[in-house]
Amino acid sequence: MKIIDYAGSKERRIAAGLLLFGAAYLLLRLYLIRDRTFDADELEHLHGAWLVARGQVPFRDFFEHHGPLFPYLLAPLAAFIDDPIRAVWSARLLMLALTAATMRMLWGMTEPRRPLLERALPVLLLCSFTTFADKSLEVRPDVPAMALLSMVLLGDTSAPRRRLAAGLLLGLAFFFTPKIVYPAAGLIIGWLISDAGGQGVAPGFAWKDFLRRWACFFLGAAIPFAGLALYFLARNGGRAFYECFYLFNRRFRAGFPFTVFWLPSYVENAAVWSLGLFGMWVYRKETVKVCALGAAAAGAVLLPVVYAQYYLLMAPLLCFFAAGALGWLSGRIRSRAARLALALGFCISLVPPLRTQLGSLRDTNAVQVEGIACVMSRTAPQDRVFDVWTGESFYRPHAYYFWFLHDEVRAMLEPVRLEKEIVLALADPRCKGLVWGGYFNTLPAGALDYARRNYRYGGCGRLFLKKAAPAKP
């Protein structure tokens, strides 16, 4: 804390205010960890972790098209925590820890000799950014990917050893979410530009060092690829890994314009988005960071499906440049009154996003907790439960290879075969129940008809239990 020791009294007051804001922000998030609505994606990821903790292999034993590292990261929680609700809380705490690590790395991206406020401002902006605040709390693979990307951005990658580490970190991030390829491509372009700019000092040695750095980078990136390929091949899951993680995602049919989620984010965070994009031009000499953010923004436009969580990969850099742009504008204003007006306008711009975050306190998970408790109380640990995408059975074995069958997944499947396989899964003696949520009603008619004839309401939540077989005469 030396940076505070020699700061003036004015800066210490500002620092104290920022610390109070940070404490209030963390207290709010600790409350939200317990009571905020569970996103179905969170329960989907925890179900995968629960299956992995019981010896199943992703892709081979159950459908997954996200990166395979996330269920293994969460598996220890599912292995040691029997209560499903506490498992969600624990996983959210892990996400909070990764988020805090990202914020610490964002703090470190500003040069240490800069004033305290300049180092704290990007973190303050990140806290106010509603898309970040909303999605970083949830149990998502984008959160560890964001932390790994921030770690790469923080470090000096000029030495071959550090380039090796950068490749390893990006390779790991890819197997959390493959969408990391866009900011990673930007990093590669930025490093190439920076490396090329350093050539010519000692031609023979420079090119040798250039090749050594890039050989180390690709070696580091190859380690996770090779390790996971060998892992799945050894467990007879190589083909399933290729088909689900690569072919399924490459052939993804669903799509919508990036503006569906970007425009609401811009409306709620107009100051951060505008200043961040302006800051990319102001600090265009920050080649690597500019290229990384630019490529991530290009990914938002080019990808067929871009949900709000994708912007976690952009948020730290966006806030870094937004803070820089704000400082640049402030430095060019001579009038004290104009500076105060700028500061006041900036503070006012933070009110809507912070109000939005406070509004999330109204979205509680009480009904979901009751639904999960219903499944846990009416079924035995070994009972299979058919669930389409409610998530309420995430701590029970699933009756079918596909645990989530929302529109995007069903669009990739052949309806006649899907109907036949669902009926077989529901008829399996090991399947004791089903959760009749909204997505269940979108299943093929034959599957719905079979469910109506062979399952009865379980007495709580949305759970239906298999009818007893008729007694033999």
XYZ file of C-alpha atoms in Angstrom:
473
model
C 0.000 0.000 0.000
C 2.938 2.384 -0.447
C 1.078 4.160 -3.185
C -1.382 5.465 -0.566
C 1.249 6.375 2.020
C 2.707 9.273 0.095
C -0.547 10.370 -1.518
C -1.965 13.744 -0.588
C -4.948 14.100 1.688
C -7.265 14.667 -1.285
C -6.132 11.463 -2.960
C -6.461 9.559 0.314
C -10.066 10.731 0.609
C -10.754 9.568 -2.929
C -9.071 6.239 -2.145
C -11.210 5.822 0.963
C -14.332 6.505 -1.089
C -13.289 3.933 -3.669
C -12.615 1.372 -0.954
C -16.072 1.968 0.527
C -17.607 1.583 -2.916
C -15.663 -1.653 -3.447
C -16.776 -3.016 -0.076
C -20.429 -2.206 -0.825
C -20.098 -3.810 -4.263
C -18.680 -7.037 -2.809
C -21.369 -7.165 -0.098
C -24.055 -6.814 -2.766
C -22.530 -9.664 -4.765
C -22.289 -11.886 -1.695
C -26.005 -11.354 -1.173
C -26.737 -12.092 -4.832
C -24.725 -15.325 -4.699
C -27.302 -16.745 -2.339
C -30.594 -15.328 -3.554
C -30.352 -14.282 -7.202
C -32.222 -16.299 -9.837
C -30.336 -19.321 -11.131
C -29.725 -19.089 -14.858
C -30.469 -22.419 -16.553
C -26.933 -22.375 -17.970
C -25.510 -22.421 -14.442
C -27.403 -25.571 -13.534
C -26.453 -27.116 -16.876
C -22.747 -26.622 -16.119
C -23.116 -27.918 -12.576
C -24.980 -30.981 -13.838
C -22.017 -31.733 -16.094
C -19.680 -31.324 -13.119
C -21.881 -33.639 -11.026
C -21.694 -36.308 -13.742
C -17.913 -35.921 -14.078
C -17.564 -36.277 -10.301
C -19.318 -39.637 -10.649
C -16.974 -40.952 -13.305
C -18.723 -39.956 -16.510
C -16.819 -38.461 -19.441
C -18.150 -35.370 -21.248
C -19.234 -35.900 -24.859
C -18.961 -39.686 -24.511
C -21.506 -40.213 -21.726
C -23.547 -37.022 -21.932
C -23.967 -34.239 -24.444
C -21.850 -31.134 -24.083
C -20.706 -28.593 -26.651
C -18.943 -26.143 -24.355
C -15.289 -26.500 -23.462
C -14.504 -29.651 -21.457
C -12.361 -27.971 -18.790
C -15.239 -26.264 -16.992
C -16.991 -29.398 -15.662
C -13.629 -30.648 -14.410
C -12.992 -27.330 -12.651
C -16.362 -27.612 -10.881
C -16.268 -31.382 -10.296
C -14.560 -31.182 -6.845
C -17.428 -29.003 -5.594
C -20.019 -31.481 -6.857
C -18.043 -34.379 -5.384
C -17.840 -32.979 -1.851
C -21.103 -31.013 -1.545
C -24.251 -33.141 -1.315
C -26.690 -30.232 -1.119
C -27.363 -28.937 -4.670
C -28.190 -25.393 -3.528
C -24.958 -25.129 -1.554
C -23.147 -26.421 -4.625
C -24.505 -23.484 -6.650
C -23.483 -21.043 -3.920
C -19.988 -22.526 -3.796
C -19.610 -22.394 -7.567
C -20.728 -18.765 -7.562
C -18.174 -18.011 -4.858
C -15.532 -19.531 -7.123
C -16.715 -17.252 -9.945
C -16.490 -14.292 -7.547
C -12.898 -15.243 -6.702
C -12.014 -15.405 -10.413
C -13.763 -12.073 -10.943
C -11.770 -10.504 -8.094
C -8.571 -11.879 -9.640
C -9.534 -10.289 -12.970
C -10.149 -6.954 -11.248
C -6.756 -7.185 -9.557
C -5.099 -7.861 -12.910
C -6.944 -4.912 -14.459
C -5.543 -2.763 -11.645
C -2.072 -4.008 -12.582
C -2.448 -3.107 -16.273
C -1.962 0.570 -15.393
C 1.673 1.440 -14.748
C 2.538 1.291 -11.019
C 3.961 4.809 -11.025
C 0.633 6.295 -12.065
C -1.561 7.976 -9.399
C -3.864 5.832 -7.317
C -7.028 7.155 -8.951
C -5.779 6.299 -12.447
C -5.158 2.705 -11.375
C -8.483 2.389 -9.590
C -10.643 3.990 -12.285
C -10.669 0.997 -14.713
C -11.742 -1.260 -11.837
C -14.482 1.193 -10.830
C -15.762 1.231 -14.409
C -15.690 -2.553 -14.532
C -17.792 -2.732 -11.353
C -20.342 -0.374 -12.891
C -20.511 -2.266 -16.208
C -23.841 -4.086 -15.968
C -23.008 -6.848 -18.452
C -19.911 -7.714 -16.437
C -21.703 -7.474 -13.089
C -24.555 -9.665 -14.317
C -22.656 -12.438 -16.075
C -19.492 -12.659 -13.973
C -21.619 -13.680 -10.984
C -23.019 -16.677 -12.857
C -21.425 -20.106 -13.118
C -20.095 -19.857 -16.673
C -16.932 -20.972 -18.509
C -16.521 -17.408 -19.779
C -15.470 -16.311 -16.263
C -12.280 -18.430 -16.000
C -11.586 -17.653 -19.680
C -11.802 -13.935 -18.838
C -9.364 -14.398 -15.945
C -6.891 -16.323 -18.122
C -7.089 -13.705 -20.882
C -6.496 -10.924 -18.341
C -3.468 -12.802 -17.040
C -2.015 -12.869 -20.557
C -2.700 -9.147 -21.026
C -1.057 -8.300 -17.715
C 2.244 -10.059 -18.349
C 5.217 -9.044 -20.459
C 5.359 -11.561 -23.309
C 8.566 -10.415 -24.988
C 10.691 -13.268 -23.595
C 10.301 -16.790 -25.089
C 9.481 -18.246 -21.671
C 6.667 -15.749 -21.152
C 5.373 -16.343 -24.670
C 5.240 -20.048 -23.804
C 3.138 -19.221 -20.728
C 0.857 -16.988 -22.815
C 0.269 -19.801 -25.295
C -0.508 -22.216 -22.470
C -2.988 -19.811 -20.852
C -4.778 -19.113 -24.132
C -4.877 -22.827 -24.934
C -6.516 -23.477 -21.571
C -8.952 -20.599 -22.122
C -9.963 -22.125 -25.479
C -11.121 -25.281 -23.721
C -13.280 -23.200 -21.414
C -14.886 -21.324 -24.320
C -13.745 -21.577 -27.955
C -14.951 -18.001 -28.537
C -11.664 -16.907 -26.993
C -10.162 -17.379 -30.479
C -11.184 -13.833 -31.417
C -9.352 -11.885 -28.690
C -6.537 -14.455 -28.960
C -6.243 -13.734 -32.696
C -6.021 -10.040 -31.820
C -3.226 -10.755 -29.357
C -1.319 -12.702 -32.009
C -1.693 -9.842 -34.505
C -0.585 -7.326 -31.878
C 2.458 -9.390 -30.917
C 3.409 -9.833 -34.578
C 3.239 -6.070 -35.109
C 5.281 -5.437 -31.953
C 7.821 -8.143 -32.799
C 8.201 -6.918 -36.371
C 8.771 -3.397 -35.088
C 11.713 -4.666 -33.053
C 13.536 -6.251 -35.991
C 16.569 -4.702 -37.635
C 18.631 -3.903 -34.533
C 20.774 -7.007 -34.984
C 19.273 -8.844 -37.967
C 20.657 -12.315 -37.398
C 19.950 -12.430 -33.682
C 16.601 -10.607 -33.956
C 15.084 -13.134 -36.329
C 16.397 -16.016 -34.276
C 14.769 -14.525 -31.181
C 11.566 -13.854 -33.146
C 11.296 -17.495 -34.208
C 12.119 -18.724 -30.718
C 9.341 -16.622 -29.190
C 6.732 -17.898 -31.623
C 7.870 -21.500 -31.382
C 7.432 -21.232 -27.616
C 3.983 -19.670 -28.018
C 2.660 -22.417 -30.277
C 4.244 -25.075 -28.093
C 2.435 -23.642 -25.064
C -0.868 -23.477 -26.951
C -0.444 -27.076 -28.162
C -0.057 -28.527 -24.659
C -3.783 -28.320 -23.700
C -4.804 -29.552 -27.162
C -2.519 -32.571 -26.974
C -3.356 -33.312 -23.343
C -7.115 -33.289 -23.869
C -6.898 -35.258 -27.121
C -4.921 -37.982 -25.354
C -7.301 -37.917 -22.386
C -10.422 -38.464 -24.489
C -8.757 -41.026 -26.758
C -7.668 -43.019 -23.701
C -11.285 -43.046 -22.480
C -12.787 -43.997 -25.830
C -14.283 -40.525 -26.153
C -12.154 -39.065 -28.929
C -14.807 -39.354 -31.635
C -17.538 -37.908 -29.402
C -15.199 -35.062 -28.405
C -14.597 -34.231 -32.083
C -18.265 -34.487 -33.061
C -19.700 -32.447 -30.173
C -17.011 -29.862 -29.535
C -15.958 -29.239 -33.139
C -18.549 -30.474 -35.657
C -21.635 -29.524 -33.645
C -20.363 -25.996 -33.002
C -19.151 -25.524 -36.586
C -22.537 -26.544 -37.984
C -24.544 -24.521 -35.490
C -27.731 -23.386 -37.257
C -29.158 -20.867 -34.820
C -28.228 -17.245 -35.210
C -29.281 -13.670 -34.492
C -27.745 -10.188 -34.943
C -25.137 -9.175 -32.365
C -27.238 -6.101 -31.592
C -29.779 -8.257 -29.703
C -27.533 -8.241 -26.621
C -25.108 -5.448 -27.491
C -27.696 -2.665 -27.771
C -29.151 -3.213 -24.259
C -25.604 -3.291 -22.923
C -24.789 -0.040 -24.724
C -27.948 1.665 -23.480
C -27.153 0.696 -19.882
C -23.419 1.491 -20.159
C -23.226 4.216 -22.791
C -20.338 6.029 -21.081
C -18.143 2.926 -20.774
C -18.773 1.761 -24.343
C -18.282 5.219 -25.876
C -15.189 6.087 -23.847
C -13.733 2.602 -24.355
C -14.003 2.727 -28.136
C -12.679 6.297 -28.153
C -9.825 5.246 -25.874
C -8.725 2.620 -28.406
C -7.967 5.471 -30.807
C -6.380 7.708 -28.160
C -4.066 4.930 -26.966
C -3.574 3.245 -30.325
C 0.129 2.808 -29.504
C -0.972 0.125 -27.022
C -0.831 -2.182 -30.025
C -1.449 -5.529 -28.346
C -4.386 -4.351 -26.231
C -5.987 -2.450 -29.120
C -5.722 -5.474 -31.413
C -7.119 -7.806 -28.738
C -10.160 -5.606 -28.074
C -10.674 -4.912 -31.778
C -10.616 -8.616 -32.633
C -12.994 -9.410 -29.759
C -15.377 -6.739 -31.092
C -15.094 -8.269 -34.572
C -15.976 -11.634 -33.051
C -19.169 -10.154 -31.630
C -20.215 -9.213 -35.165
C -19.010 -12.364 -36.944
C -20.181 -15.088 -34.573
C -23.656 -16.447 -35.395
C -24.711 -16.489 -31.727
C -23.370 -13.887 -29.297
C -24.958 -13.874 -25.866
C -24.249 -11.278 -23.196
C -21.605 -13.462 -21.518
C -19.334 -13.073 -24.563
C -18.747 -9.471 -23.512
C -16.936 -10.716 -20.410
C -13.993 -11.306 -22.760
C -14.091 -7.622 -23.747
C -15.087 -5.932 -20.481
C -11.671 -5.544 -18.755
C -9.994 -4.061 -21.843
C -13.007 -1.895 -22.626
C -12.870 -0.393 -19.119
C -9.085 -0.006 -19.348
C -9.442 2.144 -22.470
C -12.502 3.969 -21.114
C -10.521 5.053 -18.051
C -7.638 6.131 -20.284
C -9.954 8.185 -22.483
C -11.493 9.865 -19.446
C -8.033 10.775 -18.166
C -7.038 12.068 -21.601
C -10.108 14.306 -21.770
C -9.568 15.563 -18.227
C -5.945 16.415 -18.977
C -6.966 18.659 -21.869
C -9.473 20.665 -19.867
C -7.911 23.701 -18.195
C -10.983 25.187 -16.544
C -11.730 23.937 -13.041
C -15.462 24.347 -13.679
C -15.231 22.277 -16.862
C -13.353 19.541 -15.019
C -16.002 19.479 -12.317
C -18.682 19.284 -15.006
C -16.867 16.350 -16.625
C -16.553 14.558 -13.276
C -20.210 15.243 -12.461
C -21.341 14.009 -15.864
C -19.254 10.877 -15.457
C -20.723 10.166 -12.004
C -24.252 10.720 -13.311
C -23.560 8.277 -16.154
C -22.796 5.577 -13.570
C -26.173 5.926 -11.844
C -28.289 3.961 -14.392
C -26.012 0.888 -14.456
C -25.754 0.837 -10.669
C -29.549 1.149 -10.379
C -29.873 -1.768 -12.786
C -27.615 -3.859 -10.567
C -29.623 -2.956 -7.470
C -32.783 -3.903 -9.356
C -31.477 -7.457 -9.696
C -32.157 -7.882 -5.963
C -35.807 -8.387 -6.892
C -35.038 -11.473 -9.002
C -34.915 -14.217 -6.393
C -34.518 -17.969 -6.812
C -37.160 -19.014 -4.253
C -39.341 -20.864 -6.786
C -36.308 -22.595 -8.304
C -35.082 -23.695 -4.885
C -38.505 -25.223 -4.215
C -38.404 -27.047 -7.555
C -34.944 -28.479 -6.873
C -36.010 -29.515 -3.358
C -39.063 -31.226 -4.851
C -36.934 -33.376 -7.176
C -34.474 -34.209 -4.404
C -37.214 -35.233 -1.948
C -39.372 -37.299 -4.340
C -36.612 -39.243 -6.099
C -33.751 -41.430 -4.877
C -30.097 -40.601 -5.659
C -29.922 -43.356 -8.288
C -33.239 -42.466 -9.978
C -32.997 -41.026 -13.452
C -35.022 -37.877 -14.128
C -35.832 -36.553 -17.593
C -35.298 -32.809 -17.822
C -35.309 -30.632 -20.924
C -33.864 -27.392 -19.551
C -35.343 -26.412 -16.205
C -32.204 -27.473 -14.341
C -34.235 -28.664 -11.353
C -32.861 -32.215 -11.626
C -29.201 -31.244 -11.950
C -28.228 -33.407 -8.951
C -29.857 -36.531 -10.367
C -28.791 -38.909 -13.189
C -30.373 -37.962 -16.478
C -32.509 -40.330 -18.510
C -31.233 -39.254 -21.929
C -27.918 -38.351 -23.591
C -29.163 -34.761 -24.021
C -29.901 -33.012 -20.733
C -30.778 -29.661 -22.316
C -32.990 -29.574 -25.396
C -33.715 -25.910 -26.022
C -34.433 -24.574 -29.514
C -30.793 -24.265 -30.586
C -29.993 -27.906 -29.811
C -33.246 -29.311 -31.213
C -32.592 -27.483 -34.491
C -29.509 -29.701 -34.922
C -31.365 -32.990 -34.344
C -33.567 -35.126 -36.600
C -37.156 -34.953 -35.201
C -38.199 -38.564 -35.886
C -35.071 -39.990 -34.290
C -35.362 -37.530 -31.392
C -38.939 -38.627 -30.682
C -38.001 -42.310 -30.740
C -35.027 -41.845 -28.415
C -36.989 -39.722 -25.932
C -39.755 -42.335 -25.717
C -37.142 -45.045 -25.113
C -35.560 -42.907 -22.376
C -38.921 -42.293 -20.679
C -39.764 -46.006 -20.905
C -36.471 -47.042 -19.298
C -37.260 -48.622 -15.878
C -34.457 -46.543 -14.345
C -36.263 -43.308 -15.309
C -38.538 -42.484 -12.367
C -39.563 -38.917 -13.132
C -39.604 -35.981 -15.507
C -39.659 -32.222 -15.031
C -42.457 -30.746 -17.143
C -41.160 -27.253 -17.863
C -41.898 -24.938 -20.754
C -39.344 -26.511 -23.083
C -40.807 -29.962 -22.438
C -43.934 -28.834 -24.313
C -41.816 -28.230 -27.440
C -40.796 -31.900 -27.720
C -42.216 -34.108 -30.515
C -45.893 -35.020 -30.138
C -45.213 -38.725 -29.666
C -42.942 -38.034 -26.690
C -45.549 -35.773 -25.078
C -48.274 -38.362 -25.616
C -46.160 -41.085 -24.008
C -45.413 -38.833 -21.019
C -49.103 -38.046 -20.477
C -50.039 -41.722 -20.519
C -47.252 -43.020 -18.302
C -46.433 -40.241 -15.814
C -48.526 -38.544 -13.124
C -48.077 -35.302 -11.226
C -45.649 -35.769 -8.347
C -47.403 -33.421 -5.928
C -44.907 -30.556 -5.957
C -43.142 -28.243 -8.362
C -43.086 -29.403 -11.984
C -42.152 -32.984 -11.182
C -44.060 -35.887 -12.729
C -43.439 -39.433 -11.504
C -43.757 -42.646 -13.464
C -47.027 -44.463 -12.892
C -46.856 -47.839 -11.225
C -47.088 -50.767 -13.604
C -50.577 -52.351 -13.588
C -50.836 -55.397 -11.376
C -50.798 -58.706 -13.209
C -54.057 -60.697 -12.942
